Short mmCIF file of C-alpha atoms in Angstrom, two decimals:
data_model
loop_
_atom_site.label_atom_id
_atom_site.label_comp_id
_atom_site.label_asym_id
_atom_site.label_seq_id
_atom_site.Cartn_x
_atom_site.Cartn_y
_atom_site.Cartn_z
CA MET A 64 195.49 77.93 89.79
CA THR A 65 192.21 79.58 89.74
CA ASP A 66 192.46 83.48 89.40
CA SER A 67 190.31 85.92 90.19
CA MET A 68 187.79 85.48 87.27
CA ASP A 69 187.53 82.03 87.83
CA LYS A 70 185.84 82.33 90.82
CA ILE A 71 183.32 85.24 89.95
CA LEU A 72 182.67 82.85 87.20
CA ILE A 73 182.01 79.84 89.32
CA ARG A 74 180.48 82.07 91.47
CA ASP A 75 178.18 84.04 89.08
CA LEU A 76 177.92 80.95 86.29
CA SER A 77 176.34 78.75 89.53
CA SER A 78 173.40 81.73 89.98
CA LEU A 79 171.65 81.05 86.47
CA PRO A 80 171.34 77.32 84.83
CA PRO A 81 172.56 77.72 81.22
CA PRO A 82 170.37 78.03 77.82
CA ASP A 83 168.59 75.03 76.96
CA SER A 84 171.31 75.49 73.54
CA ILE A 85 173.98 74.68 76.13
CA VAL A 86 171.77 72.94 78.21
CA ALA A 87 170.82 70.26 75.32
CA ASP A 88 174.99 70.17 73.45
CA THR A 89 176.11 70.30 77.66
CA THR A 90 174.56 67.43 78.19
CA PRO A 91 173.77 64.84 75.09
CA TRP A 92 172.51 62.08 76.67
CA ARG A 93 169.20 62.95 77.15
CA ARG A 94 168.44 63.89 73.56
CA ALA A 95 170.42 60.24 72.35
CA LEU A 96 167.79 58.34 74.95
CA THR A 97 165.12 60.30 73.11
CA TYR A 98 166.66 59.27 69.90
CA ILE A 99 167.88 55.21 70.58
CA LEU A 100 164.26 55.30 71.46
CA ILE A 101 162.23 57.15 67.82
CA GLY A 102 164.02 54.75 66.04
CA GLN A 103 163.65 52.05 67.24
CA VAL A 104 159.93 52.76 67.27
CA LEU A 105 160.06 54.52 63.06
CA SER A 106 162.63 51.69 62.25
CA MET A 107 159.67 48.65 64.16
CA LEU A 108 156.69 50.15 61.83
CA THR A 109 155.81 48.02 58.29
CA ALA A 110 152.75 50.01 57.36
CA GLU A 111 152.41 49.11 53.63
CA ARG A 112 151.08 52.36 51.99
CA TYR A 113 152.29 55.01 50.13
CA ARG A 114 155.57 53.87 50.51
CA LEU A 115 155.68 54.28 54.57
CA GLU A 116 157.28 51.22 54.38
CA TYR A 117 160.01 52.14 53.88
CA VAL A 118 160.40 56.27 54.65
CA LEU A 119 158.70 54.79 58.21
CA PRO A 120 162.18 52.50 58.54
CA LEU A 121 164.58 55.39 57.13
CA ILE A 122 163.69 58.20 59.40
CA GLY A 123 164.36 55.09 61.88
CA TYR A 124 167.73 54.36 61.25
CA LEU A 125 168.61 57.75 61.42
CA TYR A 126 167.81 58.67 64.12
CA LEU A 127 168.94 55.18 65.42
CA LEU A 128 172.79 55.91 64.03
CA LEU A 129 172.05 60.16 65.54
CA GLY A 130 171.35 58.57 69.58
CA TYR A 131 173.81 55.22 68.89
CA ARG A 132 177.29 57.74 67.57
CA ILE A 133 177.48 59.58 71.34
CA VAL A 134 176.09 56.71 74.04
CA ARG A 135 178.26 54.60 71.94
CA LYS A 136 181.33 54.46 74.96
CA GLU A 137 178.45 54.07 78.28
CA ASN A 138 179.46 50.72 78.56
CA GLY A 139 178.79 47.27 76.24
CA ALA A 140 175.55 46.32 75.85
CA LEU A 141 175.41 50.76 74.02
CA LYS A 142 178.63 50.04 72.04
CA ALA A 143 177.01 46.42 71.35
CA GLY A 144 173.60 47.81 69.82
CA TRP A 145 176.46 51.08 68.00
CA VAL A 146 177.64 47.87 65.31
CA ILE A 147 173.98 46.08 65.07
CA THR A 148 172.97 50.26 64.50
CA ILE A 149 175.22 49.87 61.73
CA VAL A 150 174.51 46.77 60.23
CA ARG A 151 170.97 47.04 60.90
CA SER A 152 171.36 50.63 58.57
CA CYS A 153 173.40 48.48 55.98
CA VAL A 154 171.23 46.21 55.13
CA PHE A 155 167.91 48.32 54.60
CA PHE A 156 170.42 50.13 52.67
CA LEU A 157 171.02 47.63 50.31
CA GLN A 158 167.18 46.71 50.16
CA LEU A 159 166.03 49.83 48.85
CA CYS A 160 168.78 49.62 46.66
CA TYR A 161 168.34 46.33 44.96
CA ASP A 162 164.47 47.19 45.02
CA ALA A 163 165.51 50.23 42.52
CA THR A 164 166.29 47.23 40.37
CA PHE A 165 165.08 44.51 38.04
CA PHE A 166 165.76 41.50 39.81
CA SER A 167 164.19 42.57 43.25
CA THR A 168 160.45 41.66 40.91
CA GLN A 169 161.48 38.28 40.01
CA LYS A 170 160.94 37.93 43.81
CA ALA A 171 162.04 33.59 44.14
CA ASP A 172 161.88 32.59 40.89
CA ILE A 173 165.92 33.58 41.17
CA LEU A 174 166.59 33.96 44.82
CA PRO A 175 164.46 34.82 47.84
CA ILE A 176 166.49 38.29 48.05
CA ASP A 177 163.94 39.58 50.08
CA GLU A 178 163.28 37.06 52.46
CA TYR A 179 167.45 37.09 53.63
CA PHE A 180 166.44 40.63 53.62
CA ARG A 181 162.90 40.17 56.59
CA VAL A 182 164.42 37.56 58.39
CA SER A 183 167.51 40.04 59.10
CA LEU A 184 166.35 42.98 59.54
CA GLY A 185 163.77 41.58 62.12
CA VAL A 186 166.44 39.55 63.48
CA LEU A 187 169.14 41.78 63.65
CA CYS A 188 165.68 44.56 65.68
CA LEU A 189 165.26 41.73 68.29
CA LEU A 190 168.80 41.90 69.19
CA GLN A 191 169.05 45.32 69.45
CA LEU A 192 165.79 44.85 71.44
CA LEU A 193 168.10 43.11 74.17
CA THR A 194 170.92 45.34 73.76
CA ILE A 195 169.18 48.32 74.03
CA HIS A 196 167.41 46.18 77.58
CA THR A 197 170.27 45.59 79.17
CA ALA A 198 171.68 48.56 78.04
CA VAL A 199 168.87 50.31 80.40
CA TYR A 200 169.47 47.29 83.14
CA ARG A 201 173.52 48.80 83.23
CA LEU A 202 171.95 51.98 84.20
CA TRP A 203 169.56 50.79 86.60
CA GLU A 204 172.94 49.15 88.37
CA ASN A 205 174.55 51.00 89.72
CA HIS A 206 171.65 52.38 92.02
CA ASN A 207 169.37 50.63 93.02
CA PRO A 208 167.62 47.76 91.01
CA PRO A 209 163.90 46.54 91.12
CA LYS A 210 164.58 42.64 90.58
CA ARG A 211 162.18 41.97 87.76
CA ARG A 212 164.87 43.63 86.20
CA PHE A 213 167.19 41.07 86.09
CA TYR A 214 163.58 38.35 85.30
CA ILE A 215 162.67 40.23 82.26
CA SER A 216 166.09 40.16 81.20
CA ILE A 217 166.17 36.27 81.36
CA ALA A 218 162.11 35.99 79.82
CA ALA A 219 163.95 37.83 76.58
CA TYR A 220 166.48 35.65 75.64
CA TRP A 221 164.46 32.58 76.23
CA MET A 222 162.05 34.47 73.79
CA LEU A 223 165.27 35.00 71.59
CA VAL A 224 165.58 31.48 71.02
CA LEU A 225 162.32 30.24 70.67
CA GLY A 226 161.22 33.05 68.27
CA LEU A 227 163.83 30.99 65.96
CA ILE A 228 161.41 28.21 66.37
CA PHE A 229 158.45 29.64 65.88
CA TYR A 230 157.81 32.75 64.46
CA PRO A 231 155.32 34.03 66.35
CA VAL A 232 157.74 33.96 69.39
CA LEU A 233 159.55 36.09 68.01
CA LEU A 234 157.01 38.22 66.22
CA TYR A 235 154.56 39.50 69.46
CA GLY A 236 157.77 38.69 71.71
CA SER A 237 159.28 41.92 70.37
CA VAL A 238 156.78 44.21 70.79
CA ALA A 239 155.83 43.72 74.62
CA LEU A 240 159.69 44.16 75.12
CA LEU A 241 159.47 47.05 72.23
CA LEU A 242 156.79 48.18 75.26
CA ILE A 243 158.86 47.09 78.21
CA THR A 244 162.26 48.70 76.39
CA ILE A 245 159.80 52.09 75.18
CA HIS A 246 159.05 52.11 79.02
CA ASP A 247 162.08 51.09 80.83
CA LEU A 248 164.03 54.05 78.41
CA LEU A 249 161.29 57.38 79.28
CA GLN A 250 162.15 56.10 83.53
CA LEU A 251 165.40 56.33 83.94
CA ASN A 252 165.56 59.34 81.86
CA GLN A 253 164.11 60.38 84.23
CA GLU A 254 165.74 59.37 86.68
CA LEU A 255 169.11 59.53 85.63
CA SER A 256 168.37 63.63 85.27
CA ASP A 257 167.39 63.97 88.92
CA VAL A 258 169.88 61.26 90.20
CA GLY A 259 172.56 64.61 87.49
CA TYR A 260 174.45 60.49 86.38
CA ASP A 261 177.57 61.08 84.76
CA PHE A 262 176.79 60.22 81.07
CA GLN A 263 180.13 58.55 78.45
CA THR A 264 179.49 60.67 75.70
CA ALA A 265 181.64 59.93 72.38
CA PRO A 266 183.09 62.67 70.20
CA VAL A 267 180.94 63.58 67.58
CA LYS A 268 182.12 65.39 64.79
CA LEU A 269 179.45 67.09 62.36
CA PRO A 270 176.25 68.44 64.21
CA ASP A 271 173.25 66.26 63.74
CA ARG A 272 171.99 67.99 60.81
CA ILE A 273 174.25 67.35 58.62
CA PHE A 274 174.53 63.78 59.48
CA THR A 275 170.72 63.16 58.76
CA VAL A 276 171.37 66.14 55.49
CA LEU A 277 174.39 63.94 54.01
CA THR A 278 172.96 59.67 55.38
CA ALA A 279 169.91 60.78 53.38
CA ALA A 280 171.96 62.80 50.20
CA ILE A 281 174.27 59.33 50.13
CA THR A 282 170.72 56.94 50.18
CA ALA A 283 169.31 58.62 47.92
CA ALA A 284 171.19 59.33 44.98
CA ALA A 285 172.28 55.74 45.38
CA VAL A 286 168.56 54.59 44.94
CA ILE A 287 168.04 56.85 41.82
CA ILE A 288 171.91 55.33 39.77
CA CYS A 289 170.42 51.51 41.49
CA GLY A 290 166.97 53.05 39.59
CA ILE A 291 168.40 53.91 36.17
CA CYS A 292 171.09 51.85 35.76
CA LEU A 293 169.62 47.70 37.06
CA ARG A 294 166.42 49.09 35.94
CA LYS A 295 166.76 46.75 32.15
CA ALA A 296 165.41 42.88 31.97
CA PRO A 297 169.31 41.29 30.76
CA MET A 298 168.30 40.59 26.92
CA ASP A 299 171.44 38.87 25.25
CA PHE A 300 170.67 41.44 22.16
CA ALA A 301 173.13 39.23 18.96
CA PRO A 302 173.10 40.14 15.75
CA GLU A 303 171.04 37.67 13.30
CA GLN A 304 171.51 34.85 11.86
CA GLN A 305 171.17 34.16 8.30
CA SER A 306 168.98 31.91 7.20
CA SER A 307 167.94 28.90 5.01
CA ALA A 308 166.37 28.18 2.01
CA GLN A 309 163.76 26.63 3.04
CA ALA A 310 161.92 28.90 5.98
CA THR A 311 162.88 31.55 3.41
CA GLN A 312 159.99 28.90 1.19
CA ILE A 313 158.09 29.20 4.19
CA ARG A 314 157.46 32.37 4.84
CA GLN A 315 156.77 33.24 1.15
CA GLU A 316 154.33 31.14 1.41
CA LEU A 317 152.87 32.60 4.73
CA CYS A 318 152.57 35.61 1.95
CA ARG A 319 151.13 34.54 -0.36
CA LEU A 320 148.33 33.63 2.21
CA GLY A 321 147.59 37.13 3.38
CA MET A 322 150.65 36.55 6.39
CA PRO A 323 152.51 41.05 5.95
CA GLU A 324 155.89 40.41 4.06
CA HIS A 325 157.01 42.31 7.43
CA ILE A 326 155.93 40.07 9.69
CA ALA A 327 157.15 36.48 8.76
CA ALA A 328 160.93 38.22 7.74
CA ASP A 329 161.18 38.74 11.09
CA LEU A 330 159.63 34.84 11.68
CA SER A 331 163.56 32.59 12.88
CA ASP A 332 163.62 29.38 11.17
CA GLU A 333 163.31 27.26 13.81
CA ASP A 334 159.43 29.52 14.26
CA ALA A 335 159.39 29.96 10.54
CA LEU A 336 159.25 26.10 10.33
CA ARG A 337 155.93 25.14 12.34
CA PHE A 338 153.78 26.87 9.52
CA SER A 339 154.64 23.92 7.61
CA GLY A 340 151.95 22.97 6.06
CA ALA A 341 150.22 26.41 7.22
CA SER A 342 146.28 26.41 4.70
CA ARG A 343 144.98 29.88 6.23
CA ILE A 344 145.50 32.97 7.80
CA GLU A 345 143.72 35.16 9.28
CA ILE A 346 144.88 38.29 11.11
CA ALA A 347 144.33 41.59 13.24
CA SER A 348 145.49 45.36 13.48
CA GLU A 349 143.46 47.53 13.96
CA GLN A 350 143.66 48.35 18.01
CA TYR A 351 140.87 49.62 20.39
CA GLU A 352 143.82 50.79 22.95
CA ARG A 353 146.01 53.59 21.83
CA GLU A 354 148.02 54.57 24.20
CA LEU A 355 151.90 54.00 22.00
CA ASP A 356 153.35 55.13 18.42
CA ALA A 357 152.77 51.42 17.83
CA THR A 358 151.79 47.99 16.63
CA VAL A 359 149.93 44.48 17.70
CA THR A 360 149.38 42.16 15.51
CA ILE A 361 147.74 38.89 15.89
CA VAL A 362 148.14 36.88 13.29
CA ALA A 363 146.44 33.13 13.82
CA VAL A 364 147.43 30.34 10.93
CA GLN A 365 146.33 27.49 10.44
CA VAL A 366 148.76 24.12 10.11
CA PRO A 367 148.15 20.65 9.58
CA VAL A 368 148.09 18.05 13.03
CA PRO A 369 149.33 14.64 12.61
CA ARG A 370 145.60 13.65 14.90
CA ALA A 371 143.31 13.27 12.01
CA GLY A 372 140.07 15.82 12.94
CA ASP A 373 141.52 17.51 15.20
CA ASP A 374 142.00 21.92 14.31
CA CYS A 375 145.45 22.85 15.31
CA TRP A 376 146.20 27.18 15.58
CA ILE A 377 149.69 28.67 15.61
CA VAL A 378 148.56 32.43 16.95
CA LEU A 379 151.65 34.93 16.58
CA ASN A 380 150.56 37.93 18.48
CA TYR A 381 153.34 40.77 17.00
CA PHE A 382 154.39 44.59 17.57
CA GLN A 383 156.29 46.74 16.18
CA TYR A 384 157.65 51.06 17.22
CA ALA A 385 156.80 53.33 15.46
CA GLY A 386 160.72 55.14 15.54
CA SER A 387 162.63 55.16 17.92
CA PRO A 388 160.94 55.44 21.45
CA MET A 389 162.29 55.63 24.94
CA PHE A 390 162.86 52.76 26.66
CA SER A 391 162.49 53.47 30.58
CA GLY A 392 162.26 50.39 31.94
CA THR A 393 161.07 46.51 31.60
CA ASN A 394 157.81 45.62 28.80
CA ALA A 395 155.49 42.66 28.67
CA LEU A 396 154.26 41.18 25.23
CA SER A 397 150.83 39.58 26.56
CA ALA A 398 148.28 37.73 24.40
CA ARG A 399 144.47 35.93 27.01
CA HIS A 400 143.78 33.25 25.04
CA ASP A 401 140.03 32.36 26.02
CA VAL A 402 140.59 27.80 26.57
CA VAL A 403 137.99 27.99 29.07
CA ASP A 404 139.25 25.77 31.44
CA GLY A 405 140.42 22.94 28.28
CA THR A 406 137.26 22.50 26.63
CA ARG A 407 137.24 25.15 23.88
CA TRP A 408 141.08 24.83 23.62
CA TRP A 409 144.00 23.46 24.47
CA VAL A 410 147.11 25.16 24.62
CA GLU A 411 150.09 23.06 26.06
CA ARG A 412 152.42 25.02 28.14
CA LYS A 413 155.49 23.30 27.83
CA ASN A 414 157.97 23.51 25.14
CA ASN A 415 155.24 25.70 22.90
CA THR A 416 155.28 29.45 22.87
CA SER A 417 158.97 30.24 21.28
CA GLY A 418 159.86 33.62 20.33
CA ARG A 419 162.46 36.31 20.06
CA VAL A 420 162.94 40.32 20.02
CA LEU A 421 164.54 42.08 17.51
CA TYR A 422 165.94 45.75 16.33
CA ASP A 423 168.00 47.08 14.21
CA LEU A 424 171.67 48.28 14.47
CA ASN A 425 173.79 50.65 12.01
CA GLY A 426 172.27 49.16 9.41
CA ALA A 427 172.02 45.50 10.56
CA THR A 428 169.60 43.01 12.53
CA GLN A 429 170.02 42.90 15.90
CA GLU A 430 168.14 39.57 18.19
CA SER A 431 167.81 38.31 21.79
CA ASP A 432 165.25 36.23 23.01
CA PHE A 433 162.52 37.12 25.30
CA PHE A 434 163.40 37.47 29.84
CA ARG A 435 160.51 35.51 30.13
CA ILE A 436 156.87 34.32 29.11
CA SER A 437 155.73 33.38 31.74
CA TYR A 438 152.10 31.84 32.14
CA VAL A 439 148.31 32.49 33.93
CA LEU A 440 145.65 29.88 34.49
CA ASP A 441 143.33 32.64 35.06
CA TYR A 442 138.65 32.60 35.13
CA SER A 443 139.49 30.41 31.77
CA TYR A 444 142.01 32.94 30.15
CA LEU A 445 145.19 31.01 29.37
CA THR A 446 147.24 34.70 29.69
CA GLN A 447 150.97 34.10 28.98
CA SER A 448 153.00 37.33 29.57
CA ALA A 449 156.24 37.98 27.82
CA LEU A 450 159.45 40.00 28.96
CA PHE A 451 161.43 42.37 27.29
CA SER A 452 163.49 45.19 27.34
CA PHE A 453 166.00 46.75 24.88
CA PRO A 454 168.79 49.03 24.48
CA GLY A 455 168.57 53.23 22.78
CA GLY A 456 170.33 54.18 20.22
CA GLY A 457 168.02 51.63 17.36
CA GLU A 458 165.68 51.88 15.75
CA ASN A 459 162.96 49.74 13.73
CA TYR A 460 161.52 47.59 17.06
CA ARG A 461 159.79 44.89 17.30
CA GLY A 462 159.17 42.00 18.25
CA TYR A 463 156.44 38.86 18.66
CA PHE A 464 155.80 34.94 20.41
CA LEU A 465 153.66 32.00 19.51
CA TYR A 466 152.18 28.78 20.53
CA THR A 467 149.53 25.90 19.19
CA ALA A 468 146.91 26.13 20.21
CA GLU A 469 144.05 22.70 19.37
CA LEU A 470 140.45 24.24 19.23
CA VAL A 471 139.08 21.60 21.47
CA ASN A 472 135.10 21.66 21.01
CA GLN A 473 133.82 22.04 17.13
CA GLY A 474 131.96 25.46 16.84
CA CYS A 475 134.28 27.36 19.07
CA ILE A 476 135.11 30.48 18.51
CA LEU A 477 139.48 32.19 18.69
CA ASN A 478 139.18 35.20 20.93
CA VAL A 479 141.93 36.45 21.97
CA VAL A 480 143.53 39.82 23.19
CA THR A 481 146.73 41.32 22.93
CA THR A 482 148.36 44.11 24.87
CA LEU A 483 151.31 45.89 25.25
CA THR A 484 152.75 47.21 27.73
CA HIS A 485 155.80 50.03 27.18
CA GLN A 486 156.74 52.18 30.85
CA THR A 487 156.85 55.15 29.92
CA MET A 488 159.87 57.33 32.01
CA VAL A 489 157.40 57.93 35.57
CA PRO A 490 159.89 56.97 38.04
CA VAL A 491 158.71 54.50 39.97
CA TYR A 492 159.25 52.60 43.38
CA PRO A 493 160.27 49.67 43.99
CA ALA A 494 161.00 48.49 40.08
CA GLN A 495 157.46 47.32 38.84
CA LEU A 496 156.92 44.46 36.20
CA PRO A 497 154.74 46.14 33.58
CA ALA A 498 151.23 43.49 34.29
CA PRO A 499 148.57 44.03 31.46
CA ALA A 500 144.74 45.68 32.12
CA GLN A 501 145.70 47.35 34.74
CA GLY A 502 146.03 50.59 34.91
CA GLN A 503 149.86 51.24 36.47
CA ILE A 504 150.74 54.86 35.75
CA ALA A 505 154.36 54.65 35.05
CA PHE A 506 152.58 51.72 32.16
CA ARG A 507 150.77 52.67 28.69
CA GLU A 508 148.99 50.15 26.89
CA ASN A 509 148.58 49.56 22.75
CA VAL A 510 145.61 46.57 22.68
CA THR A 511 144.47 44.31 20.28
CA GLN A 512 141.83 41.62 20.30
CA LEU A 513 141.37 38.90 17.37
CA GLN A 514 138.52 36.78 17.14
CA PHE A 515 136.90 34.17 14.77
CA TYR A 516 134.59 31.05 14.39
CA PRO A 517 137.26 28.45 12.77
CA GLU A 518 135.26 26.43 11.32
CA MET B 181 190.89 85.76 126.41
CA GLU B 182 190.94 86.84 122.32
CA ASP B 183 187.86 87.71 120.70
CA ALA B 184 187.36 85.24 116.84
CA PRO B 185 187.39 87.39 113.92
CA ILE B 186 184.41 88.09 113.36
CA PRO B 187 183.61 87.35 109.12
CA SER B 188 182.74 90.16 106.53
CA VAL B 189 179.27 90.11 105.01
CA PRO B 190 179.41 92.05 102.01
CA GLY B 191 176.95 94.87 102.81
CA PRO B 192 174.10 96.14 100.85
CA GLU B 193 176.18 98.60 98.51
CA GLU B 194 178.93 95.09 97.65
CA LEU B 195 175.16 93.81 97.08
CA LEU B 196 173.41 95.68 95.17
CA LEU B 197 177.35 95.69 92.53
CA GLN B 198 177.76 91.79 92.70
CA GLN B 199 175.06 92.00 91.54
CA GLU B 200 175.01 94.42 88.38
CA GLN B 201 178.72 92.80 88.48
CA SER B 202 176.67 89.65 87.57
CA GLN B 203 173.83 91.45 85.50
CA ARG B 204 176.48 92.75 83.18
CA LEU B 205 178.75 88.92 83.53
CA HIS B 206 175.74 87.24 81.89
CA THR B 207 175.22 90.15 79.69
CA ALA B 208 178.99 89.25 78.22
CA ILE B 209 178.27 85.90 78.10
CA ARG B 210 174.98 85.40 76.10
CA SER B 211 177.18 88.22 72.41
CA LEU B 212 179.64 85.30 72.77
CA ARG B 213 179.55 82.35 70.39
CA LYS B 214 178.17 79.72 71.33
CA THR B 215 180.36 76.71 71.61
CA ASP B 216 183.10 79.57 73.75
CA GLN B 217 179.25 79.78 75.92
CA GLN B 218 179.55 76.06 75.47
CA ILE B 219 183.18 75.35 77.19
CA LEU B 220 182.04 78.25 79.41
CA TYR B 221 179.25 76.31 80.61
CA ARG B 222 181.00 73.14 80.91
CA LYS B 223 183.86 74.44 83.75
CA TYR B 224 182.44 76.53 85.59
CA TYR B 225 178.37 75.22 85.75
CA TYR B 226 179.14 71.64 85.80
CA LEU B 227 183.07 71.63 87.08
CA GLN B 228 183.57 69.35 84.50
CA SER B 229 187.80 69.01 84.53
CA THR B 230 189.46 69.88 81.47
CA ALA B 231 190.26 66.25 80.94
CA GLN B 232 186.19 65.57 80.38
CA ILE B 233 185.92 67.96 78.27
CA ALA B 234 188.76 66.98 76.23
CA ARG B 235 187.28 63.45 76.09
CA GLU B 236 183.50 64.62 75.81
CA LEU B 237 184.14 67.31 72.88
CA GLY B 238 187.32 65.11 70.69
CA THR B 239 190.31 67.01 71.69
CA THR B 240 192.65 67.24 73.92
CA GLU B 241 192.85 69.40 77.39
CA ARG B 242 195.58 71.34 75.16
CA ALA B 243 192.83 72.28 73.19
CA VAL B 244 190.10 73.83 75.90
CA GLU B 245 192.45 75.19 77.83
CA GLY B 246 193.40 77.26 74.22
CA ARG B 247 189.43 77.56 73.67
CA LEU B 248 188.30 78.56 78.00
CA TYR B 249 191.49 80.97 77.94
CA ARG B 250 190.30 82.85 74.31
CA PRO B 251 186.49 83.65 75.81
CA LYS B 252 188.14 84.35 79.04
CA GLN B 253 190.02 87.04 77.59
CA LYS B 254 187.11 88.65 75.98
CA LEU B 255 184.57 88.48 79.29
CA ARG B 256 188.17 91.25 80.38
CA LYS B 257 188.42 93.09 77.10
CA THR B 258 184.74 93.46 77.32
CA LEU B 259 183.56 94.12 80.57
CA GLY B 260 186.47 96.47 81.15
CA GLY B 261 188.95 96.17 84.39
CA ASP B 262 184.97 95.92 86.26
CA LEU B 263 185.89 92.01 87.22
CA LEU B 264 189.34 92.42 88.40
#
């Protein structure tokens, strides 16, 4: 029943348009379509500077969520777009968390997970563009749809099919479709406002601001937790085994030749046996670059070889931390050996390098292999890099790796530069591997060099 | 033949009164909470049905009627008996 109050309100309110804030709240679909447009553009940007490849898509997905949640009930295409937005956002969220962990630095060595992320986000993005375009077409269908939109839809679907076979079609087609979609959406927004289209909007419980803050907070918390819990290389520490008599004897012989006792004591039995018949030792422990409270020592030991006349050395690279530093991530011990394409020194890369890391816990020694030892042959240098992490709560953190090098050209110098790279507490995103001599902000280094003529 | 009744046109005095009333009503509406303003505009400017308002706000028709009743009562109180 309409009372006199109702008549007065109808008469008086119709004479003056509502304030902009009321219009925005009552016809939220205008805002929603704009959000969808902004979100789609931002989510497709891949600027790889200042972490924009993460920030821009993150803002884009937020806009898409804010926009689609309002208009998802208008038609089937917008509903499909809403579902795709949720899936895309979840995949991107997983990628953000993954990139904070150590495993993202391993790339294709373990699983090409970052490739899976890239391809799935690319396909989902294209599907989303198609749903936006279809939604626009459905909205126009109700009043005078131009024929060209029908042909664009056909072209878009064929492009998807071809793009799955030829990647450039997918890339350039997506850009073309995006430009058409931007134009159509802007035109649609205006036309629907002009004709007073009655958009079916879905109820929204959380205001935009609270939704944005909540989503951003949850994402940030998840990324931080993954970064803290999963930033270290997985190691397999176990109590050290007892030493054999033969290995003990070899260690004593090495000490007699001049190897420091604490280094000889840390050799595993298997590694100690490699030094059988050692005749000479050269040592370098002076560090010409020292940013850490740790020592790096290079010990070269001459050992006999089966082939007469050859000169063979085992190069032992050893590090030891002073005190109990904070281990916030993955560290590396690397040795760069001057080989000049094998004309000076020959270093076998297969089954040649071995080593371990150790620390003391409650009076007992714990040991583990390195997580991985990698090899890079670059500008006549062979660089071997061993990755490791330590748990906290222990003391006397140390380790080594060693390899055999054969002198090919008599009269050549043995030149080895060994670097200990340690990750500090500076947060790094995405997760990084230590790279010697690269000047990474989150890492500190100590460097030692050994140079001498074997003859 | 009888003359048809002439519809009454408000005189200048009545028009002035209506204008003043309208202005006071708008001032009173602006003083309401934003949520109350929104529901009044939906009902009396956009002429949305109670069912549509309920659907878009994610609530029941009964709740919408209640949310309409309260600001109307407030307006009646603020403007006194002038509106009736």
